[in-house]
mmCIF file of C-alpha atoms and ligand atoms in Angstrom:
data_model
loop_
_atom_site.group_PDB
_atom_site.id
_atom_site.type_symbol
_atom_site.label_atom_id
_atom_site.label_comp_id
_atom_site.label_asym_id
_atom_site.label_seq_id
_atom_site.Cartn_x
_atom_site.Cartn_y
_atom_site.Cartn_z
ATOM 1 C CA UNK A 28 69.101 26.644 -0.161
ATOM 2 C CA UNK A 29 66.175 25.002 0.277
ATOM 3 C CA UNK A 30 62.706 25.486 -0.182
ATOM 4 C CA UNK A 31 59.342 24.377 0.829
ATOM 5 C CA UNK A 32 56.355 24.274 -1.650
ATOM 6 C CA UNK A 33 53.047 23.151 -0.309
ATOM 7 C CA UNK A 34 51.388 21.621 -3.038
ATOM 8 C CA UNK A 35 52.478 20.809 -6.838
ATOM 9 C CA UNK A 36 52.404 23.735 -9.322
ATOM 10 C CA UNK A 37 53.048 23.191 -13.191
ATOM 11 C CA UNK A 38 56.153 21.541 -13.772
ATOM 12 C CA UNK A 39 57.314 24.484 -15.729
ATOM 13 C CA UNK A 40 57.731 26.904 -12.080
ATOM 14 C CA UNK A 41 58.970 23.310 -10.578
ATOM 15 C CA UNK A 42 61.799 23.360 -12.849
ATOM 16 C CA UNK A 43 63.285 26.472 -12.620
ATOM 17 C CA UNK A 44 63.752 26.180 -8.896
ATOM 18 C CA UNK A 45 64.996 22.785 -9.325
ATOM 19 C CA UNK A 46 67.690 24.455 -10.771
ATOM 20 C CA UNK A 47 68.353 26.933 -8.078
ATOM 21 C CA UNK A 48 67.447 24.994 -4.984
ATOM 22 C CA UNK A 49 66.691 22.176 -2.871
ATOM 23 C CA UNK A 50 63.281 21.319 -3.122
ATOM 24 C CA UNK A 51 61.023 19.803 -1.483
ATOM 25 C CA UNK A 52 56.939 19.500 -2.248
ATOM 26 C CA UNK A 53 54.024 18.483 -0.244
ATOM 27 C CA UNK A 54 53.635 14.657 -2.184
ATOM 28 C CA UNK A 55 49.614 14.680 -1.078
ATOM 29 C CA UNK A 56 47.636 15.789 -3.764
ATOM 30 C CA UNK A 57 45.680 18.005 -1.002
ATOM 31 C CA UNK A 58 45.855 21.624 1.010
ATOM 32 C CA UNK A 59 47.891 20.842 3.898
ATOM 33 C CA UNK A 60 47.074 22.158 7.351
ATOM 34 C CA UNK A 61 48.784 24.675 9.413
ATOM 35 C CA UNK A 62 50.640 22.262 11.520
ATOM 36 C CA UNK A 63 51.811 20.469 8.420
ATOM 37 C CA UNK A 64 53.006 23.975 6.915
ATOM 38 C CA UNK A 65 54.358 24.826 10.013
ATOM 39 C CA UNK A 66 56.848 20.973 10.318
ATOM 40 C CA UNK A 67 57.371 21.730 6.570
ATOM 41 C CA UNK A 68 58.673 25.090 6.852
ATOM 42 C CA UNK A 69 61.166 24.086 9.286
ATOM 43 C CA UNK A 70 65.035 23.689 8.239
ATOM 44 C CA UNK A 71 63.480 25.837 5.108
ATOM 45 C CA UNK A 72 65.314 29.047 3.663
ATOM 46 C CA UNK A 73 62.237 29.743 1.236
ATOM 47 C CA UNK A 74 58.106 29.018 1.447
ATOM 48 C CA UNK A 75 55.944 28.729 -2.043
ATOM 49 C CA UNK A 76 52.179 28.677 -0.729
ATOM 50 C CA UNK A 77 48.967 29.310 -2.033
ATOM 51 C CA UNK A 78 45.927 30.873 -1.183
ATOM 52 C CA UNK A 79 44.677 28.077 0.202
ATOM 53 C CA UNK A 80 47.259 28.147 3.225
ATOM 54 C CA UNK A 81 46.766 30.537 6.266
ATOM 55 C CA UNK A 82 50.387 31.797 6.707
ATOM 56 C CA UNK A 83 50.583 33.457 9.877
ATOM 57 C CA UNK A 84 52.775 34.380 12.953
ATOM 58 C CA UNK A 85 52.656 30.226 13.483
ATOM 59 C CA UNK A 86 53.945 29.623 10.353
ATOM 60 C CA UNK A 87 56.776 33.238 9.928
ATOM 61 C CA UNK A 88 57.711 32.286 13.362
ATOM 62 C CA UNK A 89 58.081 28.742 12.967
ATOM 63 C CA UNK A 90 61.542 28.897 11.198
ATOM 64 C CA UNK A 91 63.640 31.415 12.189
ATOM 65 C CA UNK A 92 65.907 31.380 8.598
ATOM 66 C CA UNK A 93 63.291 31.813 6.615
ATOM 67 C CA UNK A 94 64.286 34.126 4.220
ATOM 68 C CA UNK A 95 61.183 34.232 1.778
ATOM 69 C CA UNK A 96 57.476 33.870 1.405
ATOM 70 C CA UNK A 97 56.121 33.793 -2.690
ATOM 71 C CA UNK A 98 52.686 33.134 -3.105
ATOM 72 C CA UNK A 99 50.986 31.743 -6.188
ATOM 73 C CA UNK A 100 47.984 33.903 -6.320
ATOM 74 C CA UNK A 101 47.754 37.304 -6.587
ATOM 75 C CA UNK A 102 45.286 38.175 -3.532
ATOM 76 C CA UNK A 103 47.288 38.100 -0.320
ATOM 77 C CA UNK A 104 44.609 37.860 2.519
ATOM 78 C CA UNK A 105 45.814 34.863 3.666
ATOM 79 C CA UNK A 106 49.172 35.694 4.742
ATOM 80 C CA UNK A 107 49.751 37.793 7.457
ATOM 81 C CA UNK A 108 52.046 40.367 5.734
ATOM 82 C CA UNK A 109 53.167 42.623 8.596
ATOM 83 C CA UNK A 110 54.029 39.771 10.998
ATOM 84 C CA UNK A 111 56.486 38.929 7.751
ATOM 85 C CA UNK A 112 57.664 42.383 7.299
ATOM 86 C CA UNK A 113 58.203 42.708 10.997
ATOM 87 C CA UNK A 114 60.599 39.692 10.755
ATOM 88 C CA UNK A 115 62.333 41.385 7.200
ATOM 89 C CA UNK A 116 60.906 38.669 5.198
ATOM 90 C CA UNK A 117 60.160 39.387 1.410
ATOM 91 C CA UNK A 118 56.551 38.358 0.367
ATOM 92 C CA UNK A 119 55.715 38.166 -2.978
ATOM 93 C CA UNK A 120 52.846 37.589 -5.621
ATOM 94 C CA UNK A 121 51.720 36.767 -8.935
ATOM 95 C CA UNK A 122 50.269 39.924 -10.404
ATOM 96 C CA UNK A 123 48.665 40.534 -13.918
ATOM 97 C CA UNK A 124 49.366 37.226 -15.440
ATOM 98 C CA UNK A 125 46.080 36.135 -14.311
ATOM 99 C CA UNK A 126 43.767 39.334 -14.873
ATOM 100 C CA UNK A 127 42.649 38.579 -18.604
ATOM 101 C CA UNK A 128 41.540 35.407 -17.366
ATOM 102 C CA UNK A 129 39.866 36.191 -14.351
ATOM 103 C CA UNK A 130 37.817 38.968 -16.480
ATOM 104 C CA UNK A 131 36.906 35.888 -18.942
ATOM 105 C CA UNK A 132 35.786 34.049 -16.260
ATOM 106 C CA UNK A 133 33.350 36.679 -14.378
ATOM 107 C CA UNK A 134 32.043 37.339 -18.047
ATOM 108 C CA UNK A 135 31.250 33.241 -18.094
ATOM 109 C CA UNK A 136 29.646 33.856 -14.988
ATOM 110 C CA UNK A 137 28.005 36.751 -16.187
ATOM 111 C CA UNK A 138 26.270 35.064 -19.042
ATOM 112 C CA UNK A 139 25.654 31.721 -17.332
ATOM 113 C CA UNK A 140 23.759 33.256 -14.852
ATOM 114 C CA UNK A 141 21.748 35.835 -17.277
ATOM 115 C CA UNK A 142 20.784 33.332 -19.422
ATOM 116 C CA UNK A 143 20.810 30.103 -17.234
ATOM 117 C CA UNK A 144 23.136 28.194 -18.847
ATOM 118 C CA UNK A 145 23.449 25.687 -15.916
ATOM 119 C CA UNK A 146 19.778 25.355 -15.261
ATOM 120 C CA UNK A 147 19.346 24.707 -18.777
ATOM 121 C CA UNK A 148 22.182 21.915 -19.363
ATOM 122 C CA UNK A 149 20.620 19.944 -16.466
ATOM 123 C CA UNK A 150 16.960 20.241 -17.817
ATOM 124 C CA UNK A 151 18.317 19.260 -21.111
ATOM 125 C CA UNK A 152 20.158 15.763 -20.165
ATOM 126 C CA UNK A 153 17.226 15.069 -17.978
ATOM 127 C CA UNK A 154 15.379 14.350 -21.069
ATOM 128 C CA UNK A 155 13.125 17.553 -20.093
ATOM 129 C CA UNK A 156 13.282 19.807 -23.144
ATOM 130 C CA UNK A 157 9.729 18.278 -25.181
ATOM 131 C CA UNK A 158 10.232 21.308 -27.730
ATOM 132 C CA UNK A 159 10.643 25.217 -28.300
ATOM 133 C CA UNK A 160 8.313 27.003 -25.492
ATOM 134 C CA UNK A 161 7.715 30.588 -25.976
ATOM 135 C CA UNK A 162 7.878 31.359 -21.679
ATOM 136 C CA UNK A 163 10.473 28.453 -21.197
ATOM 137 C CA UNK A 164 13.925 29.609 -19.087
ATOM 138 C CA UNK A 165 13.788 33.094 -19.801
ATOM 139 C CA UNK A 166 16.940 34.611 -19.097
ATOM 140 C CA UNK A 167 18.208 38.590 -19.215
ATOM 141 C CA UNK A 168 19.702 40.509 -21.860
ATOM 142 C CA UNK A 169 23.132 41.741 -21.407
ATOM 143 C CA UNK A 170 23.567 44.297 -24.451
ATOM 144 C CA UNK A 171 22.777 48.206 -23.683
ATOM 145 C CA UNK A 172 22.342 47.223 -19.845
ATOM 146 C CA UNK A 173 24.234 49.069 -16.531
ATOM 147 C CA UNK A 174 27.883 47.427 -15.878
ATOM 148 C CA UNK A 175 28.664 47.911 -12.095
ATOM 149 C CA UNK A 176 32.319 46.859 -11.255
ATOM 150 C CA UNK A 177 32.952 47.129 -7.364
ATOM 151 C CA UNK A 178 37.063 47.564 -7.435
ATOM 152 C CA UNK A 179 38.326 48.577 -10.941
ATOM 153 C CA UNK A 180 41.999 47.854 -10.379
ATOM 154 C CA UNK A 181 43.886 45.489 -12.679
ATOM 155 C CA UNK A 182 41.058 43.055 -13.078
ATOM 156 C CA UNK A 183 38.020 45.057 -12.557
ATOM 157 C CA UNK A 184 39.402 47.252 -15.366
ATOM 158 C CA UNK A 185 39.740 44.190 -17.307
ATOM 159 C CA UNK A 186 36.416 42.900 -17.246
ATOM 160 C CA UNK A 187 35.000 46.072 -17.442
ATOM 161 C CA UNK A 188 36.731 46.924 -21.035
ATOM 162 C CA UNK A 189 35.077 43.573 -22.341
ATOM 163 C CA UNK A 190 32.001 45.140 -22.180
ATOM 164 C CA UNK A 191 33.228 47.146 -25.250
ATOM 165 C CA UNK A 192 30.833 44.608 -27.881
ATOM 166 C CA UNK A 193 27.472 45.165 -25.675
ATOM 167 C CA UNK A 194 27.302 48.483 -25.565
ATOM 168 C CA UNK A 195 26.963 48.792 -21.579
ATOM 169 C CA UNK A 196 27.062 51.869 -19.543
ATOM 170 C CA UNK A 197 29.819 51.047 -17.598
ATOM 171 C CA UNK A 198 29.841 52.777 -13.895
ATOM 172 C CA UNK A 199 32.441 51.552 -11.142
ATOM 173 C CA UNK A 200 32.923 52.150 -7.245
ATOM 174 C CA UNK A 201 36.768 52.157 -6.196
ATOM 175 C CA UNK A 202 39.089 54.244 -3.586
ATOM 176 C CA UNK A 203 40.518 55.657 -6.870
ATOM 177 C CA UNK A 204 39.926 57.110 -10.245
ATOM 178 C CA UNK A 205 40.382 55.065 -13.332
ATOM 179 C CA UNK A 206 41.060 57.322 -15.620
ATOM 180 C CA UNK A 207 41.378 55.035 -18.622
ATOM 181 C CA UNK A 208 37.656 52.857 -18.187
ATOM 182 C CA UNK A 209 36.382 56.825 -18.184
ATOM 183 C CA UNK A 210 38.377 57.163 -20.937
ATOM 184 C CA UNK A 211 37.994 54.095 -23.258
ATOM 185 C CA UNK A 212 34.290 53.627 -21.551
ATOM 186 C CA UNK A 213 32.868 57.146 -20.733
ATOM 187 C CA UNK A 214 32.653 54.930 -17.477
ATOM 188 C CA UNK A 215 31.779 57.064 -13.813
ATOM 189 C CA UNK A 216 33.041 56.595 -10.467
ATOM 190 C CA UNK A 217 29.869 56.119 -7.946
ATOM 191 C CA UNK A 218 29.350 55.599 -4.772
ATOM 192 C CA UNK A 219 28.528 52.024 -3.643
ATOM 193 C CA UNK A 220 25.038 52.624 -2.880
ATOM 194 C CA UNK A 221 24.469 54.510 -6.564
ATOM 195 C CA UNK A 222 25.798 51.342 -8.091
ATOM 196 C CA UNK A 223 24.146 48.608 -6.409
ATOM 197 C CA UNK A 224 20.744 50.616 -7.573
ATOM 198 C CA UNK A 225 21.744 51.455 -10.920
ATOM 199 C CA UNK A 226 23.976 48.591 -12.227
ATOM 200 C CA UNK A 227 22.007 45.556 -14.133
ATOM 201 C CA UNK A 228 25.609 43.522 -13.615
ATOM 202 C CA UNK A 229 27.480 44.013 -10.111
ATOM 203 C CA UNK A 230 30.988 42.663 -10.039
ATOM 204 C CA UNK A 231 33.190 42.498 -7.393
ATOM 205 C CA UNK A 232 37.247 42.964 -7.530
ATOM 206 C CA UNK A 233 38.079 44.131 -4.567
ATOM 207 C CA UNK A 234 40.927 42.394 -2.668
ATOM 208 C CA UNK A 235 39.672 40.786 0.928
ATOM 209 C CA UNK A 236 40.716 43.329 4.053
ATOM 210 C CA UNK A 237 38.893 44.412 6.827
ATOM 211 C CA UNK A 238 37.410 47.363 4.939
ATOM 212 C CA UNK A 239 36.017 44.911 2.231
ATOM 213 C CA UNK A 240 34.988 41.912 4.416
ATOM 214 C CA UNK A 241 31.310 41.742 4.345
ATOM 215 C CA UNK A 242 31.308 44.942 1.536
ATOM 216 C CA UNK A 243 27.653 43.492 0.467
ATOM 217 C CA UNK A 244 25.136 42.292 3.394
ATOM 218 C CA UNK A 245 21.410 42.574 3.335
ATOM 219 C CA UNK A 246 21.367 46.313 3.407
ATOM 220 C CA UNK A 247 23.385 46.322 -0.244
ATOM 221 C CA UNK A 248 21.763 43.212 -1.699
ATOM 222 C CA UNK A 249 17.995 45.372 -0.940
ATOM 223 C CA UNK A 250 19.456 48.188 -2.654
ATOM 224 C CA UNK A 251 19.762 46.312 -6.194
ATOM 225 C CA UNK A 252 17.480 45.624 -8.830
ATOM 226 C CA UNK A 253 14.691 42.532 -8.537
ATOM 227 C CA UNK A 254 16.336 41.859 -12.516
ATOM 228 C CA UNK A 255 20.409 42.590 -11.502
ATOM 229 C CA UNK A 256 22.977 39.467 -10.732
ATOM 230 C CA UNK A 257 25.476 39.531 -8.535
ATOM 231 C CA UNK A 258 29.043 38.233 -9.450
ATOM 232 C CA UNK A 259 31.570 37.154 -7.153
ATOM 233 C CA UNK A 260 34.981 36.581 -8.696
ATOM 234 C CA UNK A 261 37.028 38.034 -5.871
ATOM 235 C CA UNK A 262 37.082 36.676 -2.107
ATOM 236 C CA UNK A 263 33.940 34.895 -0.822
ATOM 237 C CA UNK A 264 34.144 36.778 2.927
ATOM 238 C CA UNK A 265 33.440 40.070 0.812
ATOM 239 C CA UNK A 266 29.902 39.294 0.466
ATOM 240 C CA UNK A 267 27.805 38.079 3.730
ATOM 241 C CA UNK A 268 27.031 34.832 2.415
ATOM 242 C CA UNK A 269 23.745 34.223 4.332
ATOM 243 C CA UNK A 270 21.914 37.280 3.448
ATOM 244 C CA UNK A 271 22.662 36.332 -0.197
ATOM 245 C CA UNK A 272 21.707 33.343 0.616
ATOM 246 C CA UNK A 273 18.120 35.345 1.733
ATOM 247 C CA UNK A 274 18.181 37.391 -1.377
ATOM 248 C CA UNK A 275 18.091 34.569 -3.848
ATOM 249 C CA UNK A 276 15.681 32.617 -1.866
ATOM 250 C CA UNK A 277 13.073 35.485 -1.852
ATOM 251 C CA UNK A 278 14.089 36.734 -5.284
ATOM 252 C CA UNK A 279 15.676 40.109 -4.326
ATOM 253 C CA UNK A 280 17.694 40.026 -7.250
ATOM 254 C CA UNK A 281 17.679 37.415 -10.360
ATOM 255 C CA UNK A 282 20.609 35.549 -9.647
ATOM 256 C CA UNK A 283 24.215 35.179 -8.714
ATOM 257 C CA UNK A 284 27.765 33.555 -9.958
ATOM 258 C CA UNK A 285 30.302 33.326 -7.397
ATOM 259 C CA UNK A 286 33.661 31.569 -8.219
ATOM 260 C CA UNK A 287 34.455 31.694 -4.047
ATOM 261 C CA UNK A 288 32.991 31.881 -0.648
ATOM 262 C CA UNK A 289 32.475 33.210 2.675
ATOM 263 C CA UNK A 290 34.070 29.689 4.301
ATOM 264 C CA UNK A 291 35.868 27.997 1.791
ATOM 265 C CA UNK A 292 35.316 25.206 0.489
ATOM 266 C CA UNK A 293 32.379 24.841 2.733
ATOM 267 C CA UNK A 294 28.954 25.744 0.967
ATOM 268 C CA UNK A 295 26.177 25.841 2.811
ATOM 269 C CA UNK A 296 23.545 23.371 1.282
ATOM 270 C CA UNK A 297 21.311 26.212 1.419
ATOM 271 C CA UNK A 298 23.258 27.270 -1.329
ATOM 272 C CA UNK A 299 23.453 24.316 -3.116
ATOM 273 C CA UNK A 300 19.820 24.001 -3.563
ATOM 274 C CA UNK A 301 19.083 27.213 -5.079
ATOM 275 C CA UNK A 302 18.754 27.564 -9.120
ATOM 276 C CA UNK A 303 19.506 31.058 -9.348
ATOM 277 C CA UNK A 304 23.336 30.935 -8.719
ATOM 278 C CA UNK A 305 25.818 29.584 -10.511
ATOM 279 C CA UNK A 306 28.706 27.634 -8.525
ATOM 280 C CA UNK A 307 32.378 27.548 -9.467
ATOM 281 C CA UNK A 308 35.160 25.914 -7.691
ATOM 282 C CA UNK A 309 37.191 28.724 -7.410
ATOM 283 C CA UNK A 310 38.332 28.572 -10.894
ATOM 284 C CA UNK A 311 38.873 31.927 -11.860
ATOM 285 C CA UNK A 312 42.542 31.692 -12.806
ATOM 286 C CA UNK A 313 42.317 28.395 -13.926
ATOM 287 C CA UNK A 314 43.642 27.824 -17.799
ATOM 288 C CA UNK A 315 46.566 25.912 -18.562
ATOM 289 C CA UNK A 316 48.269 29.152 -20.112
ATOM 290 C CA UNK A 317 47.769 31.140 -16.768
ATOM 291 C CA UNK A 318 48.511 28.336 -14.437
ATOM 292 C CA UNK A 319 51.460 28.030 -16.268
ATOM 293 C CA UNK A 320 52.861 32.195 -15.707
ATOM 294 C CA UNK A 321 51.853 31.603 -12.624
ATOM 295 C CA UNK A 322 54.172 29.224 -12.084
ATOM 296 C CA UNK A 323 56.918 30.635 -13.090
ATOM 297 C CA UNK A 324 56.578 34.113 -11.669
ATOM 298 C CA UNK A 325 56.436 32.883 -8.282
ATOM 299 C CA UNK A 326 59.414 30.926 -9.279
ATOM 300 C CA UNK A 327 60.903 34.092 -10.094
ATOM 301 C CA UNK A 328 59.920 35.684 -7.286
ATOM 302 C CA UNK A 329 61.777 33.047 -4.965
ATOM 303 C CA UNK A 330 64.863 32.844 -7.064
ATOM 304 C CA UNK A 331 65.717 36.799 -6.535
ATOM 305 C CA UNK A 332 64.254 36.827 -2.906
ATOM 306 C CA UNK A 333 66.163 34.244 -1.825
ATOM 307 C CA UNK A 334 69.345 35.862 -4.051
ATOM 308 C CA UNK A 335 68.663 38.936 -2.006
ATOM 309 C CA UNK A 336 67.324 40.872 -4.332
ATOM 310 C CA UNK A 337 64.056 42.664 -4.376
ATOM 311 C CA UNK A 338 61.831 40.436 -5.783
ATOM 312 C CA UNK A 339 59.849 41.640 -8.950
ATOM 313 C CA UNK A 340 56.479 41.152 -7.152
ATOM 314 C CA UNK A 341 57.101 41.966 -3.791
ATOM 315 C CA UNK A 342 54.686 42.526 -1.960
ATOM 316 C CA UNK A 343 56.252 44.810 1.353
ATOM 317 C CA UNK A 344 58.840 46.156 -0.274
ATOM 318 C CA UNK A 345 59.556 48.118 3.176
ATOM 319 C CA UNK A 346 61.776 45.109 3.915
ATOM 320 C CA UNK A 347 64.300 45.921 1.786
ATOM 321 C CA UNK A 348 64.316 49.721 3.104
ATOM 322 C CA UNK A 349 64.794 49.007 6.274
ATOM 323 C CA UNK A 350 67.551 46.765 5.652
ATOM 324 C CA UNK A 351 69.486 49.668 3.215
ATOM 325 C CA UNK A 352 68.800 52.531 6.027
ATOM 326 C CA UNK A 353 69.781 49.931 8.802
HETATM 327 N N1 NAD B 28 38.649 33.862 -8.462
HETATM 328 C C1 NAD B 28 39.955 33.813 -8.646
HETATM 329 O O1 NAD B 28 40.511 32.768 -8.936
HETATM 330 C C2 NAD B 28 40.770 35.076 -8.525
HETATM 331 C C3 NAD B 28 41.851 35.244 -9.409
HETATM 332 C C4 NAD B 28 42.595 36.396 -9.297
HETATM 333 C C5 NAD B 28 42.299 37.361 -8.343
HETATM 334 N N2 NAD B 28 41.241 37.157 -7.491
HETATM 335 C C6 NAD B 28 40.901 38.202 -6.513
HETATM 336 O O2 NAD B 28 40.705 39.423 -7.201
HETATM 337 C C7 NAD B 28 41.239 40.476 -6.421
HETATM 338 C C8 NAD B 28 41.565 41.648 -7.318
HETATM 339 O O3 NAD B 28 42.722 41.394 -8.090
HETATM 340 P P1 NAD B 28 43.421 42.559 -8.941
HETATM 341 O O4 NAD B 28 44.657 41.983 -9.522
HETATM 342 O O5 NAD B 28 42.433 43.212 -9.831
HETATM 343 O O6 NAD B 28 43.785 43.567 -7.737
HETATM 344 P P2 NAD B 28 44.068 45.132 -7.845
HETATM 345 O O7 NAD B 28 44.814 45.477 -6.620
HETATM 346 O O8 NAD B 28 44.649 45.480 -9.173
HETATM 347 O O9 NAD B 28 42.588 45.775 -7.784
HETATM 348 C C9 NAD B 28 41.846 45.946 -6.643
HETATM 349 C C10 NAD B 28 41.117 47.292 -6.727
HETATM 350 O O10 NAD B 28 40.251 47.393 -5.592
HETATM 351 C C11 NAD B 28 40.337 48.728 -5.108
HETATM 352 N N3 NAD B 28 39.943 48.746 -3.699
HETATM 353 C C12 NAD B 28 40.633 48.313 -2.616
HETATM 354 N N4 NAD B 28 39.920 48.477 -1.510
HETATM 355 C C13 NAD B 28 38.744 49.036 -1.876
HETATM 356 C C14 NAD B 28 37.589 49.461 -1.167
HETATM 357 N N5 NAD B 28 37.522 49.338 0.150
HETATM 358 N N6 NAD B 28 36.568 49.975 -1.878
HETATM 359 C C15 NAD B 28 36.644 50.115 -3.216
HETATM 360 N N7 NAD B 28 37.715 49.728 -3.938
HETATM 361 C C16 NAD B 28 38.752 49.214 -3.279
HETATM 362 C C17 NAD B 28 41.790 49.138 -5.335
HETATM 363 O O11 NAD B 28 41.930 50.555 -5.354
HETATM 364 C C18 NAD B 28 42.063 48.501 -6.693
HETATM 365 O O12 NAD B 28 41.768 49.376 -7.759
HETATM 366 C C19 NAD B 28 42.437 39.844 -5.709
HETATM 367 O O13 NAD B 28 42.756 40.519 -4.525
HETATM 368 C C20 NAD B 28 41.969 38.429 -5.449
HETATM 369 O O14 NAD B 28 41.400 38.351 -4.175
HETATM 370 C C21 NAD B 28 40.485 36.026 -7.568
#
């Protein structure tokens, strides 16, 4: 069979379906666009894309073998999952290698931001820093503060338990009840509003849908502290980017990290100018470990989808239902 990948992964994913399949991957070291996906899909049994590529009814309806869809991310707003289902095509994921890591990251953030890590690098190798200066880049303290996690599913939950060492009142805001932060963390579910005024730290995991998509606009970003930051780990389009981009300038809240945004890659150069937020190319799953299980789960994932089999991370497992009850 073959298969379409559209853009190198670690060689360790590569491999495996090597051994399985035809393959064939984009040679540009660069996202390709839709109408690239869309001649590369063609002829193809199986797609490997990333969260980079829009994958919709274009692209499922380009090629009308296409068996299988695996993604090499774990957040799936990109794809248009029901036009895929609709056509009995298996779309898959790469859960829960990649949570520890994305927690690690939004704790980076975290403490980059609070104590201005960034800001203070660049002063430094600008030849700025003439000595100790009692009111020089004063930062916040993270121990004993409020922990607000917005979306305390597999990687919420994660970041939230690393709070463990700084003794943080942990409260969270999700459509369900984690029963093990309120175990482990005496943490409490809220409603947004209650965290956004109580929480020192405000971290969003929620995944990107249309009940999500601007989750935090001017109305949210007045309701939190002048002291709290903002951390954005998740999908930029969750937060409205240009009444953050209001907050920070008029000092609504401290300061922000965001790993994504609102229209990747673009940043606005409003952005860019402003010392209080911390920028990150969409790094959050980004070690050489992860990368690497990344790899080869979605190579996994292919193998058995395009096998026939349910694929471990799939995503609309109603595909394989209404083949059985056909
Ligand atoms: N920056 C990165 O590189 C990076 C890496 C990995 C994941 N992500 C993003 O993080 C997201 C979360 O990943 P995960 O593995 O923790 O997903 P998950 O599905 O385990 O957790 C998401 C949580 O959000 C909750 N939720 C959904 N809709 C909600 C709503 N409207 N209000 C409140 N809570 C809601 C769910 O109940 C769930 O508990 C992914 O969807 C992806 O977009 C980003």
């Amino acid at each position: 069979m073959k298969v379409f990948i559209t853009r190198k992964i670690p060689e360790s994913g590569l491999d495996l379906l090597r051994k399985e399949f035809d393959i064939k991957v984009n040679p540009q070291n660069r996202a390709l666009t839709k109408d690239e996906i869309i001649e590369g899909v063609k002829g193809k049994d199986g797609l490997l894309c990333l969260l980079t590529d829009v994958i919709d009814k274009d692209v499922i309806y380009a090629e009308p073998n296409l068996k299988m869809i695996a993604s090499y991310a774990v957040g799936y707003d990109n794809i248009d999952v029901a036009a895929a289902t609709k056509c009995r095509i298996p779309v898959s994921n790469t859960p829960g290698v990649l949570t520890e890591t994305t927690a690690e990251f939004a704790w980076a953030l975290l403490f980059s931001v609070a104590r201005r890590i960034v800001e203070g690098d660049a002063f430094t190798r600008a030849g700025k820093f003439k000595g100790w200066e009692p009111l020089l880049m004063l930062g916040q303290d993270v121990t004993n503060k409020n922990l607000g996690i917005i979306g305390a599913g597999r990687i919420g939950t994660a970041f939230a338990l690393k709070s463990k060492g700084f003794q943080m009142k942990v409260i969270y805001t999700d459509e369900q009840r984690n029963e093990q932060l309120e175990r482990e963390l005496g943490a409490k579910k809220v409603p947004l509003s209650e965290l956004l005024k109580e929480s020192d730290f405000v971290s969003i995991h929620v995944p990107l849908m249309k009940a999500t998509h601007h989750l935090i606009g001017e109305k949210e970003l007045k309701m939190m502290k002048k002291t709290a930051i903002l951390l954005n780990t998740a999908r930029g389009p969750i937060i409205d980017e240009s009444a953050l981009i209001k907050a920070l300038k008029e000092h609504w809240i401290f300061g922000a990290g965001l790993d994504v945004y609102e229209y990747e890659p673009k940043i606005p150069e409003e952005l860019k100018k402003l010392d209080n937020v911390i920028l990150q190319p969409h790094t959050g799953s980004g070690t050489i470990e992860t990368r690497t299980k990344m790899a080869l789960m979605v190579a996994e994932n292919l193998i058995e989808g395009l096998k026939g089999n349910i694929p471990p991370n799939c995503i609309n497992k109603e595909v394989f239902l209404k083949k059985t009850t056909k």
